[in-house]
Short mmCIF file of C-alpha atoms in Angstrom, two decimals:
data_model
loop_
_atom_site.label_atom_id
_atom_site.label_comp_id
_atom_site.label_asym_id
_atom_site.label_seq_id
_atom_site.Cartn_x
_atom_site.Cartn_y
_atom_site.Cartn_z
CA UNK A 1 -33.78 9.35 2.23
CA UNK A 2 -32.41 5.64 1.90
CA UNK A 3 -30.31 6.59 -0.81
CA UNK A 4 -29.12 9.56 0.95
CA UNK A 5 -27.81 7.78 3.65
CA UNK A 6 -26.28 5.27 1.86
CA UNK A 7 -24.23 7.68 -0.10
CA UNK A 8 -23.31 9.24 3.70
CA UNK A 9 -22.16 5.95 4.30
CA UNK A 10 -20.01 5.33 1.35
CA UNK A 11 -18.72 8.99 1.81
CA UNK A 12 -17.80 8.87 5.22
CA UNK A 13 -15.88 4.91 4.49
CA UNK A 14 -13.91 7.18 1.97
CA UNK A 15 -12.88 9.89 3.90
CA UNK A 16 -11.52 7.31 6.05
CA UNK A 17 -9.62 5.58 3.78
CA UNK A 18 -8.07 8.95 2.44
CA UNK A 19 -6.83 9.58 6.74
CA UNK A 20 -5.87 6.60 6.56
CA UNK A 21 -3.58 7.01 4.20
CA UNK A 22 -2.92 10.60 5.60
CA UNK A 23 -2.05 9.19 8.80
CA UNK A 24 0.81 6.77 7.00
CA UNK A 25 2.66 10.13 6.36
CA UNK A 26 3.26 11.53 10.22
CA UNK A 27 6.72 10.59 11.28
CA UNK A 28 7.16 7.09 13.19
CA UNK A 29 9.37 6.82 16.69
CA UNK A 30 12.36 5.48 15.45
CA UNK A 31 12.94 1.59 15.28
CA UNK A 32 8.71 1.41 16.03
CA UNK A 33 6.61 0.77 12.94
CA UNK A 34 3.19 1.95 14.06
CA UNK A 35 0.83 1.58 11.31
CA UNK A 36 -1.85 4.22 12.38
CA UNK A 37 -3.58 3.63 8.99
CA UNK A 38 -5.12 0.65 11.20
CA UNK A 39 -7.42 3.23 13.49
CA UNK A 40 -9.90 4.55 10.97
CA UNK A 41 -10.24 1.66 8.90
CA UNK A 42 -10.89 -0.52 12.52
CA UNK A 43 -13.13 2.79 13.39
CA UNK A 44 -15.12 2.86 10.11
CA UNK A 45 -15.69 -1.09 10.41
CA UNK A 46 -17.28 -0.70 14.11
CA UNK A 47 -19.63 2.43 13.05
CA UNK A 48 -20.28 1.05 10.11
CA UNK A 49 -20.31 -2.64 9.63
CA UNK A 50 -18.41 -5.83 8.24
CA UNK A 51 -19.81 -5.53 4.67
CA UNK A 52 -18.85 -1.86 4.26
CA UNK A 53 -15.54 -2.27 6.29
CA UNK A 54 -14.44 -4.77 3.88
CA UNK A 55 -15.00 -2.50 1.27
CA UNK A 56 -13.18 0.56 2.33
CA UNK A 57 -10.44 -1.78 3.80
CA UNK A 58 -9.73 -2.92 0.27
CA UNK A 59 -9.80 0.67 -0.83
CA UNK A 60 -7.35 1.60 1.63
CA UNK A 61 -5.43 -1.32 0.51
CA UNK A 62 -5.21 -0.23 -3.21
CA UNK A 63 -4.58 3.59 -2.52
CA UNK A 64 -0.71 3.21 -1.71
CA UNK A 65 0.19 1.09 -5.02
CA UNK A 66 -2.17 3.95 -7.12
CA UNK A 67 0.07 6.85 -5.38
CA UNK A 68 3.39 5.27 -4.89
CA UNK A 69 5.05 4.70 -1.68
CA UNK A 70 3.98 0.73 -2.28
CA UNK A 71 6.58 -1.33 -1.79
CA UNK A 72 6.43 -4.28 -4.65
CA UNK A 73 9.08 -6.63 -4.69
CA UNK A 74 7.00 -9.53 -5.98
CA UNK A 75 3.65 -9.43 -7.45
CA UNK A 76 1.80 -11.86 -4.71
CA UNK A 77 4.01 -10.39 -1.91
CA UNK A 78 2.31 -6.80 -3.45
CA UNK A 79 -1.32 -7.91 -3.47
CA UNK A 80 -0.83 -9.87 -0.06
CA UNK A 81 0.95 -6.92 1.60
CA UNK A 82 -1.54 -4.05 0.33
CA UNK A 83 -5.02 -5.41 -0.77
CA UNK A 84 -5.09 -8.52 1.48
CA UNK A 85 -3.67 -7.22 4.68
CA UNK A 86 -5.98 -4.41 4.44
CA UNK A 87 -9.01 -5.33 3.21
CA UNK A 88 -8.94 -8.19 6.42
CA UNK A 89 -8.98 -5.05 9.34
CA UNK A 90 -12.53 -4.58 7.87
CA UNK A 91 -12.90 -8.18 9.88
CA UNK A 92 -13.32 -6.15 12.69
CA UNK A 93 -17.17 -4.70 11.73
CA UNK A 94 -17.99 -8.63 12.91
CA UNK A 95 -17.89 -6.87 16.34
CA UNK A 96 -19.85 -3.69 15.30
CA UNK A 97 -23.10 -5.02 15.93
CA UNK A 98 -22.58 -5.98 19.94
CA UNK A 99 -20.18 -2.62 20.31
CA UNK A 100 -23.21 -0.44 19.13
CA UNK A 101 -25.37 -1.82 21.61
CA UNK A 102 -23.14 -1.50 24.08
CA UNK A 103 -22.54 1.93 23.47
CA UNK A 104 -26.21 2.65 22.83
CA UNK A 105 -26.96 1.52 26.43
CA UNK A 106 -23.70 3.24 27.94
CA UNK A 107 -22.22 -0.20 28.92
CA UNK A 108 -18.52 1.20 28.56
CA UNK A 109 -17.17 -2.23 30.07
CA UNK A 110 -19.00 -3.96 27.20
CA UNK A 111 -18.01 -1.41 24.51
CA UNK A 112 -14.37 -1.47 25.12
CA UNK A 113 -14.37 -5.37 25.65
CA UNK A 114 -15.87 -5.66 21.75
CA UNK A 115 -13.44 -2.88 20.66
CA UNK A 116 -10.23 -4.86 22.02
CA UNK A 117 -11.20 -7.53 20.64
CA UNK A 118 -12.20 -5.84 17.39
CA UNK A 119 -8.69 -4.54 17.04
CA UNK A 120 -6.54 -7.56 18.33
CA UNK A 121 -8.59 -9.37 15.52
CA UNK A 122 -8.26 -6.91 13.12
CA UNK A 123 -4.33 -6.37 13.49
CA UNK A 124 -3.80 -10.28 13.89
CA UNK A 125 -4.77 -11.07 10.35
CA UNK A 126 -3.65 -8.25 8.78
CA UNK A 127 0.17 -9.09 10.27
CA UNK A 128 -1.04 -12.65 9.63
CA UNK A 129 -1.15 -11.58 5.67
CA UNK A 130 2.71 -9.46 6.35
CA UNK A 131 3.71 -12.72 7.84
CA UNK A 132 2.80 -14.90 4.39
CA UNK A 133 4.04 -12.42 2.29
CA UNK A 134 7.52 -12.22 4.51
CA UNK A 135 7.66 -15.85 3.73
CA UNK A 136 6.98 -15.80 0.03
CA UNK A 137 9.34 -13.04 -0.24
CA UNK A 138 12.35 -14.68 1.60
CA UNK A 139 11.72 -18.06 0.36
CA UNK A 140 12.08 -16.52 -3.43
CA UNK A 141 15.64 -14.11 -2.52
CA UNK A 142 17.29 -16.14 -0.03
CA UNK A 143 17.21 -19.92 -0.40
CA UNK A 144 20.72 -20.85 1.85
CA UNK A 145 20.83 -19.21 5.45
CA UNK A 146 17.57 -18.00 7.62
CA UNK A 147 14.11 -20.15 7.20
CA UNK A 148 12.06 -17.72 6.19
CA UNK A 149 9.41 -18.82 8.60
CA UNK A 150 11.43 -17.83 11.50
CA UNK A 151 12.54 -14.79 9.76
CA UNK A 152 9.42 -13.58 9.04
CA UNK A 153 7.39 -14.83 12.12
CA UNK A 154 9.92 -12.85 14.50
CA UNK A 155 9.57 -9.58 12.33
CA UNK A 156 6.01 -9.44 11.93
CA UNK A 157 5.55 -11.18 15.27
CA UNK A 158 6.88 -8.02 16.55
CA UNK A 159 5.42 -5.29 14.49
CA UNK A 160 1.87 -7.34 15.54
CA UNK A 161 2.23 -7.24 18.98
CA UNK A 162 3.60 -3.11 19.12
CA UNK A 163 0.59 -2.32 16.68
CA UNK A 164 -1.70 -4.27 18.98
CA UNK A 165 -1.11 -2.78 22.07
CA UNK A 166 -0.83 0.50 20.67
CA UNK A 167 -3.95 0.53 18.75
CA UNK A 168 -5.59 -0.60 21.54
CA UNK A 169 -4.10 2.19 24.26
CA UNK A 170 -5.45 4.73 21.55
CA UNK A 171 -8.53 3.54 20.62
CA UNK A 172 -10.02 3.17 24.13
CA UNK A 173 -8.64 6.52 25.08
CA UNK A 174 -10.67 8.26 22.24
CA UNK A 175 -13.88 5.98 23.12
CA UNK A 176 -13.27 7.22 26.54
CA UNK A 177 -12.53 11.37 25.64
CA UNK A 178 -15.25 11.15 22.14
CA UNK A 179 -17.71 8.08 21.88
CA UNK A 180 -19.11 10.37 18.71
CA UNK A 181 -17.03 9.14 16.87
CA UNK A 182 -18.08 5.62 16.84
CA UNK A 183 -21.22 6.06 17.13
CA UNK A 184 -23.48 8.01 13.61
CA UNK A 185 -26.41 9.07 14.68
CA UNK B 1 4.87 15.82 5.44
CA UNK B 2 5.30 19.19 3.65
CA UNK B 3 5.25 17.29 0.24
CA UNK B 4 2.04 17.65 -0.29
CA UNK B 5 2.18 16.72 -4.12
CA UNK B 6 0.35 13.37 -4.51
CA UNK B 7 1.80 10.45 -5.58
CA UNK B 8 5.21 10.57 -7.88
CA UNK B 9 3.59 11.28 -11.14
CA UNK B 10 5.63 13.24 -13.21
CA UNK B 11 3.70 15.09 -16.12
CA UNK B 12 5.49 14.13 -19.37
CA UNK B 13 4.47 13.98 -22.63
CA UNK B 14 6.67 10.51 -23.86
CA UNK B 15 5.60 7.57 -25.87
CA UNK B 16 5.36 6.08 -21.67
CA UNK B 17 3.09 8.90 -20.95
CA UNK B 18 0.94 8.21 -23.77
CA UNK B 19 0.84 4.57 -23.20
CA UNK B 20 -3.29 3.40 -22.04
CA UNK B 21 -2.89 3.28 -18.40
CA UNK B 22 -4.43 -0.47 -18.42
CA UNK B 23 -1.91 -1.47 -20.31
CA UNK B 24 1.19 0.00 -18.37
CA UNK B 25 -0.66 -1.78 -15.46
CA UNK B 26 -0.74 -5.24 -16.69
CA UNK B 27 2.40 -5.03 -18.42
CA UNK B 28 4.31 -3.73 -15.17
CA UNK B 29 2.59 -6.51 -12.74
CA UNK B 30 3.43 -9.18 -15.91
CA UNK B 31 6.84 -7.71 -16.21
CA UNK B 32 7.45 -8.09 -12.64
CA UNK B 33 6.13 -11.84 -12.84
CA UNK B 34 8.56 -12.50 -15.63
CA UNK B 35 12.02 -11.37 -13.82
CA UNK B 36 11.75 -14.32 -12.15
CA UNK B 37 12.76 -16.24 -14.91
CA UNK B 38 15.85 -14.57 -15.37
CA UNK B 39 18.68 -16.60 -13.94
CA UNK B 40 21.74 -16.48 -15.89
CA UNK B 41 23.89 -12.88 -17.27
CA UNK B 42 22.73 -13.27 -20.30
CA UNK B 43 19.14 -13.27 -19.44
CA UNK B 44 19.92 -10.41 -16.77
CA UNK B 45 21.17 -7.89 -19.34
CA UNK B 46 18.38 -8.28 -21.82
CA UNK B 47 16.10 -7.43 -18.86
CA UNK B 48 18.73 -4.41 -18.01
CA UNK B 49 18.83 -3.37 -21.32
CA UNK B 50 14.81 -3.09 -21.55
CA UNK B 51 14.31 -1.60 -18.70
CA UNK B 52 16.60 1.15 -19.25
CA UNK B 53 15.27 1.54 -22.59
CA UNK B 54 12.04 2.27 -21.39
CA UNK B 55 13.27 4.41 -18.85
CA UNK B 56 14.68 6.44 -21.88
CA UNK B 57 11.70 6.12 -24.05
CA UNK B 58 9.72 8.01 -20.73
CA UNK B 59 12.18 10.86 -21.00
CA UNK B 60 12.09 10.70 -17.16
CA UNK B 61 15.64 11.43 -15.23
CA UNK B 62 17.19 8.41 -13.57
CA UNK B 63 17.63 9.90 -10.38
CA UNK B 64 13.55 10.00 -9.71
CA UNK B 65 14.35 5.96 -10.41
CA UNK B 66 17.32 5.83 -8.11
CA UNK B 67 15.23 7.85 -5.65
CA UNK B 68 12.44 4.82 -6.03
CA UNK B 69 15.26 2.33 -3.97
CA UNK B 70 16.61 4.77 -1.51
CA UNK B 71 13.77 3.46 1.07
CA UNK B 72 14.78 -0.05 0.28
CA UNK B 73 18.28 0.16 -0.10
CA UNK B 74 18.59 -1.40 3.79
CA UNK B 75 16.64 -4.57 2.72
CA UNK B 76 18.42 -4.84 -0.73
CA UNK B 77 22.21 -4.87 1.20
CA UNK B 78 20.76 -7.13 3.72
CA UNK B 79 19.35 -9.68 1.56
CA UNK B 80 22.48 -9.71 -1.09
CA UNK B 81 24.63 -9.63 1.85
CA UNK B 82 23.15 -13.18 3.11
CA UNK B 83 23.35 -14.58 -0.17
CA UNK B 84 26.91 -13.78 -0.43
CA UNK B 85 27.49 -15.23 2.96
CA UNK B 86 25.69 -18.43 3.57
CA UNK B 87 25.74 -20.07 0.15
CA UNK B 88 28.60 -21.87 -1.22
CA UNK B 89 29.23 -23.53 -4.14
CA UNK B 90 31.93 -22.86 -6.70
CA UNK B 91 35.25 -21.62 -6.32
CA UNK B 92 36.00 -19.76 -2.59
CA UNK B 93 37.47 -16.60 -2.22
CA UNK B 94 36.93 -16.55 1.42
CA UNK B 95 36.22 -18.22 4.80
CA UNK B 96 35.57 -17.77 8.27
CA UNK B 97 33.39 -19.90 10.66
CA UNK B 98 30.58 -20.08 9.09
CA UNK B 99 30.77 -17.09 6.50
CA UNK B 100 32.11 -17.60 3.24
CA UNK B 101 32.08 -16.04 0.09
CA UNK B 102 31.85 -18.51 -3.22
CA UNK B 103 31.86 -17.77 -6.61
CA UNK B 104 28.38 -19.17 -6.40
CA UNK B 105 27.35 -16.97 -3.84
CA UNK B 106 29.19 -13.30 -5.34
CA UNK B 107 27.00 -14.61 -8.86
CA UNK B 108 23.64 -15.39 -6.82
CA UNK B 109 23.94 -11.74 -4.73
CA UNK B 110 24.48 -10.19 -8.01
CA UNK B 111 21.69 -11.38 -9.42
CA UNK B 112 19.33 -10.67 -6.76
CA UNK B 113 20.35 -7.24 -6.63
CA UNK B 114 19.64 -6.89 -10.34
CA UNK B 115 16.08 -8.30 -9.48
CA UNK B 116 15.51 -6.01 -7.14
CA UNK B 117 16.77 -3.47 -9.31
CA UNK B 118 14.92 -4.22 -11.59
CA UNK B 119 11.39 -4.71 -10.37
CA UNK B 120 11.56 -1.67 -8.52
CA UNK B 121 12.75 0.52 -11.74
CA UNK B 122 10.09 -1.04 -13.59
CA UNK B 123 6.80 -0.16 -10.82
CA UNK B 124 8.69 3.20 -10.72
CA UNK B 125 8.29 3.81 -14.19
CA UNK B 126 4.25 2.87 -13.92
CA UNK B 127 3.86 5.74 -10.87
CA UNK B 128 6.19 8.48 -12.05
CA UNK B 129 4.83 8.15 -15.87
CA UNK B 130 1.19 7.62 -15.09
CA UNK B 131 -1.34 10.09 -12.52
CA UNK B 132 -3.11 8.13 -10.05
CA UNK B 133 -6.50 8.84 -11.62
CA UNK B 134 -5.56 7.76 -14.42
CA UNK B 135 -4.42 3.98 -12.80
CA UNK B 136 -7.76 4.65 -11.03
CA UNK B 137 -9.77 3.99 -14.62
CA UNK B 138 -7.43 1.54 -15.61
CA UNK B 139 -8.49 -0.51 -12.31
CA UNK B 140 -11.86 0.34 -12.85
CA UNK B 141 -11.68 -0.75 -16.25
CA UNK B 142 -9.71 -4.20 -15.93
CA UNK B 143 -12.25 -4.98 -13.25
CA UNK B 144 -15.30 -4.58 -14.87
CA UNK B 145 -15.70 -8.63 -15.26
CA UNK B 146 -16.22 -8.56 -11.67
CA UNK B 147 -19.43 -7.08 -12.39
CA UNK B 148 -21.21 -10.73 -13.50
CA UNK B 149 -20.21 -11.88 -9.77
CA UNK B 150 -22.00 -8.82 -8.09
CA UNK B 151 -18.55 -6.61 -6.72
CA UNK B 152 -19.18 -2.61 -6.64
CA UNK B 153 -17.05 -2.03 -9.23
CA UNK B 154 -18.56 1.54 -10.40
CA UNK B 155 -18.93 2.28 -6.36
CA UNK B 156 -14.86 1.15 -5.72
CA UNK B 157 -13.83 3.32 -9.05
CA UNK B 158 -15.52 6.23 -7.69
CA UNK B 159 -14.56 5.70 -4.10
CA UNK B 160 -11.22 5.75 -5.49
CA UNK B 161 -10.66 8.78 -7.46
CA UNK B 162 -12.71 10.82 -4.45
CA UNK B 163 -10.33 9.30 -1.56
CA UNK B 164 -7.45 10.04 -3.84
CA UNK B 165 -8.76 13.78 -4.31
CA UNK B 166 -8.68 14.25 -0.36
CA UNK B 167 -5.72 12.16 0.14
CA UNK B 168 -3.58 15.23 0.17
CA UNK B 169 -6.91 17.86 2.03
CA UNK B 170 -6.04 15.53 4.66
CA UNK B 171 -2.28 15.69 4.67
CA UNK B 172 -2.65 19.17 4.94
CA UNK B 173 -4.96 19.07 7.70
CA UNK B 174 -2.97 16.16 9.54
CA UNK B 175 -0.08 19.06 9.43
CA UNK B 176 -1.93 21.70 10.50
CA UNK B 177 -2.77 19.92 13.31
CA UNK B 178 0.20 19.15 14.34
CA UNK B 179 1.68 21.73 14.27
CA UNK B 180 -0.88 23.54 16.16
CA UNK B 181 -0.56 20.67 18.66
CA UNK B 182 3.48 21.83 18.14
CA UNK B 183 3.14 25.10 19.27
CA UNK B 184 1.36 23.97 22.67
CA UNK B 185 4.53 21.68 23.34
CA UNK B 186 3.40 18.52 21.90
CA UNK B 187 6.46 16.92 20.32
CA UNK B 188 5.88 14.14 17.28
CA UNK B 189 8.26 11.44 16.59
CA UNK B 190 9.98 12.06 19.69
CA UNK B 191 10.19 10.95 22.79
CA UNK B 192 9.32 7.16 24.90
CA UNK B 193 6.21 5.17 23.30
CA UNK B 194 4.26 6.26 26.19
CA UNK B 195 4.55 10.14 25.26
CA UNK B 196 4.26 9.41 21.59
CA UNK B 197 0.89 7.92 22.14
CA UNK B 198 -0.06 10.73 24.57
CA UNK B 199 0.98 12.84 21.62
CA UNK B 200 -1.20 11.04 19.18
CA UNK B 201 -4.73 11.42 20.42
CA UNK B 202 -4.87 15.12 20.58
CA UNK B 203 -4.01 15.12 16.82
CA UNK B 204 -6.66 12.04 15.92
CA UNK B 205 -9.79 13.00 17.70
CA UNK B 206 -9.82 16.55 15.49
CA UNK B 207 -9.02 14.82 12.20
CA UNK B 208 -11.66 12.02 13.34
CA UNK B 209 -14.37 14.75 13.52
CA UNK B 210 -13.67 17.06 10.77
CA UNK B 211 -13.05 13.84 8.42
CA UNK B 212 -16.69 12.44 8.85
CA UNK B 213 -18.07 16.23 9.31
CA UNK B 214 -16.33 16.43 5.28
CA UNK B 215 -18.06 13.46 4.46
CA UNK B 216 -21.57 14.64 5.43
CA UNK B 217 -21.07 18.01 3.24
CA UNK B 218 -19.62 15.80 0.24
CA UNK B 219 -23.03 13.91 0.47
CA UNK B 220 -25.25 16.81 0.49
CA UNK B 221 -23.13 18.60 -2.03
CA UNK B 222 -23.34 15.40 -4.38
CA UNK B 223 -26.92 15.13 -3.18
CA UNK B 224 -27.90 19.01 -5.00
CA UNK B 225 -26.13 18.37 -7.70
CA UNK B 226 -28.04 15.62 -8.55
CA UNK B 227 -25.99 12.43 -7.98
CA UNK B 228 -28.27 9.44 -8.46
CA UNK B 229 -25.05 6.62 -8.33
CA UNK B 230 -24.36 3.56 -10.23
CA UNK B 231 -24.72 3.11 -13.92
CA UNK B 232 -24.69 4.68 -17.00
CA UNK B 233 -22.67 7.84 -15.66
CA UNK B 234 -20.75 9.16 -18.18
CA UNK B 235 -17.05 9.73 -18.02
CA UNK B 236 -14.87 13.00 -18.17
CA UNK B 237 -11.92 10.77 -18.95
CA UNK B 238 -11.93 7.88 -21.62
CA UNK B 239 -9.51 5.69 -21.77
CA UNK B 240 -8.59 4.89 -25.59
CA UNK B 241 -6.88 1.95 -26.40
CA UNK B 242 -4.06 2.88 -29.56
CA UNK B 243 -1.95 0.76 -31.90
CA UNK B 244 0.76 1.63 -29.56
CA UNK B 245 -0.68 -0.05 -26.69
CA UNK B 246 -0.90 -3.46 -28.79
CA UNK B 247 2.72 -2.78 -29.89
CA UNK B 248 4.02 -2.35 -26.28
CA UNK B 249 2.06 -6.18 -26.01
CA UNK B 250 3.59 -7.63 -28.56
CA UNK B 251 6.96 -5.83 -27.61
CA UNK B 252 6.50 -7.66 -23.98
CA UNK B 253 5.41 -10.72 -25.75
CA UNK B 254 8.85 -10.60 -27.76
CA UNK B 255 10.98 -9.82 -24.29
CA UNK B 256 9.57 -13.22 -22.81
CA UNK B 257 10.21 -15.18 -25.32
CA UNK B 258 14.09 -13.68 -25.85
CA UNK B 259 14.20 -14.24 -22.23
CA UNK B 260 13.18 -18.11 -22.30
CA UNK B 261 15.66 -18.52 -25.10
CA UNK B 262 18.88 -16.88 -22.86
CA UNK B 263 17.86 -18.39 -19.60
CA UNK B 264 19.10 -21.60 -18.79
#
């Protein structure tokens, strides 16, 4: 029975990774960069836990460079933009404990307070890792003009914030509409 | 979205093709490492020169390669533009306020576009000439030291090569959905940020449920057929490592140190 539902567990971190990937492919609003690949890794981490989050973040991380659309322009700047900056939203399983118990005892105030926070500290590193990578990259083509700090900290700066608040608006709607999801029985 | 072909492998049957997938991995992320070097014309057309050679040797068209940039030609024109404009240095051919173009900076934007070139020929080459299972085992493989230090590295190979089997099952399902969501009025990619989200969660709550309901009947289909997990599975595929694969080595070994001699 253990075994069984540790497999289920392993499964279901898979099957997220795969939407998550899926998701990259639906067409963004132009000039916006939202990276929905964020919402079932961020999902997965909260049903599931940090340990297993982690995991499946770093598998998420390593399916783009296996199937292509990867951009590499530097080896670091790859493993910094793909593994690193994804296996860090599975940071946000620290929070699955208290959200579970919220939910659990139908505190919604409590559950959507751990799931904001969840996501702003999931998003925040993994732009944190786009931010070091912008940096390394810049720094290495451009040495005259721009400081690449500034250059990067304004473009990810952005993409952060937009990914933020939009993660959040759409994550709280679906605990509102289908708390099943969260939640495995 | 309609592509639902995964990845940009492109079955072949070249001396590339054949290559041991561990080996076109390591030898891609070293190549990549070693462009860096490069910093003279000299050094820049050996590197050229290679990396067209292998193109050849993969019996792959260029224009899947010249594909490969298209999605970062903005970032390529933007970076050698900045080059060409802020640095100075040499003889100059032009000047106004604080834009100029040197000889020092026409050389340096040149260069940089032939690194970017480059690199992204070269991890073009590893995806179009090798299928994603197959870089699966090679990760699997080159990670295996892991092991002493305790990381799943049987669970992460096999979580792999199943995520990358539904990787398209839920592309297909993602457009489905959509476009079921279409026909009721719902329009994607369109529209203020507000509506796009509004958009959104009708199409993520179904995928949500029918992802984990997929999950649950992968388990109990694994479960009667008898999967126990972890070791001493055996493998379908077996990677073999050939003379060739040592050759392509000592060919990259060869490359570096031609390229140490030309730079400056």
């Amino acid at each position: 029975m253990l075994e069984r539902k540790k497999l289920l567990i392993l499964l279901e971190g898979v099957v997220m990774a795969a939407l998550a990937m899926a998701l990259s492919f639906v067409p963004n609003p132009p000039n916006v960069d939202i990276a929905l690949g964020i919402l079932p890794i961020v999902v997965y981490s909260l049903r599931r836990g940090l340990k297993m989050g982690l995991i499946i973040g770093l598998l998420y991380g390593i399916l783009p460079i296996l199937i292509g659309p990867a951009y590499v322009l530097t080896p670091v700047q790859a493993i910094l933009e793909y593994p690193v900056a994804n296996v860090v939203l599975g940071f946000s399983g620290l929070f699955s404990g208290h959200f579970l118990n919220q939910l659990r005892s139908k505190n919604t105030n409590g559950a959507i307070q751990s799931l904001t926070l969840a996501i702003l500290l999931a998003v925040f590193l993994k732009y944190l890792a786009h931010f070091m990578a912008g940096i390394i990259f810049w720094s290495k083509y451009v040495q005259w003009g721009l400081s690449p700090v500034v250059y990067s900290a304004v473009i990810n700066g952005g993409s952060m914030l937009i990914n933020m608040i939009i993660a959040t608006l759409i994550l709280n709607i679906m605990l509102k509409k289908n708390p099943g999801i969260f939640l495995a029985e | 979205m309609n592509k639902l072909i995964l990845g940009r492998y492109i079955a072949g049957d070249s001396l590339i093709h054949r290559l041991d997938p561990r080996a076109k991995l390591v030898l891609s992320f070293y190549f990549v490492g070693i462009i860096f070097m490069a910093n003279n014309w000299q050094s820049f057309s050996m590197l050229l020169i290679f990396t067209l050679g292998c193109i050849l040797a993969s019996k792959i068209s260029l224009s899947f390669f010249l594909k490969g940039v298209r999605p970062l030609i903005w970032l390529i024109i933007f970076t050698v533009a900045l080059q060409m404009l802020f640095s100075s240095g040499g003889q100059m051919y032009w000047h106004w306020g604080i834009f100029k173009i040197s000889e020092f900076g026409v050389t340096n934007g040149l260069y940089i576009f032939c690194r970017f070139i480059l690199i992204i020929f070269m991890s073009t080459l590893l995806t179009l000439s090798t299928a994603p299972l197959q870089l699966a085992d090679a990760i699997e493989s080159l990670l295996k030291p892991l092991k002493a230090i305790k990381f799943p590295v049987y669970e992460i190979a096999l979580m792999l090569s199943i995520a990358l089997r539904f990787v398209p099952t839920l592309m297909d399902e993602t457009a489905k959905i959509m476009n079921a969501q279409r026909a009721r009025g719902v329009n994607f990619g369109q529209g203020s940020l507000i509506k796009q989200m509004q958009s959104i969660i009708p199409l993520l709550i179904p995928l949500f449920v029918s992802s984990f309901n997929r999950a649950e009947d992968l388990a109990i289909a694994m479960e009667s057929r008898g999967y126990q997990g972890g070791e001493g599975r055996t493998k379908y595929r077996v990677l073999k490592w050939q003379t060739t694969d040592t050759m392509a080595f000592v060919l990259f070994a060869v490359v570096t140190v031609a390229l140490v001699y030309l730079k400056n």
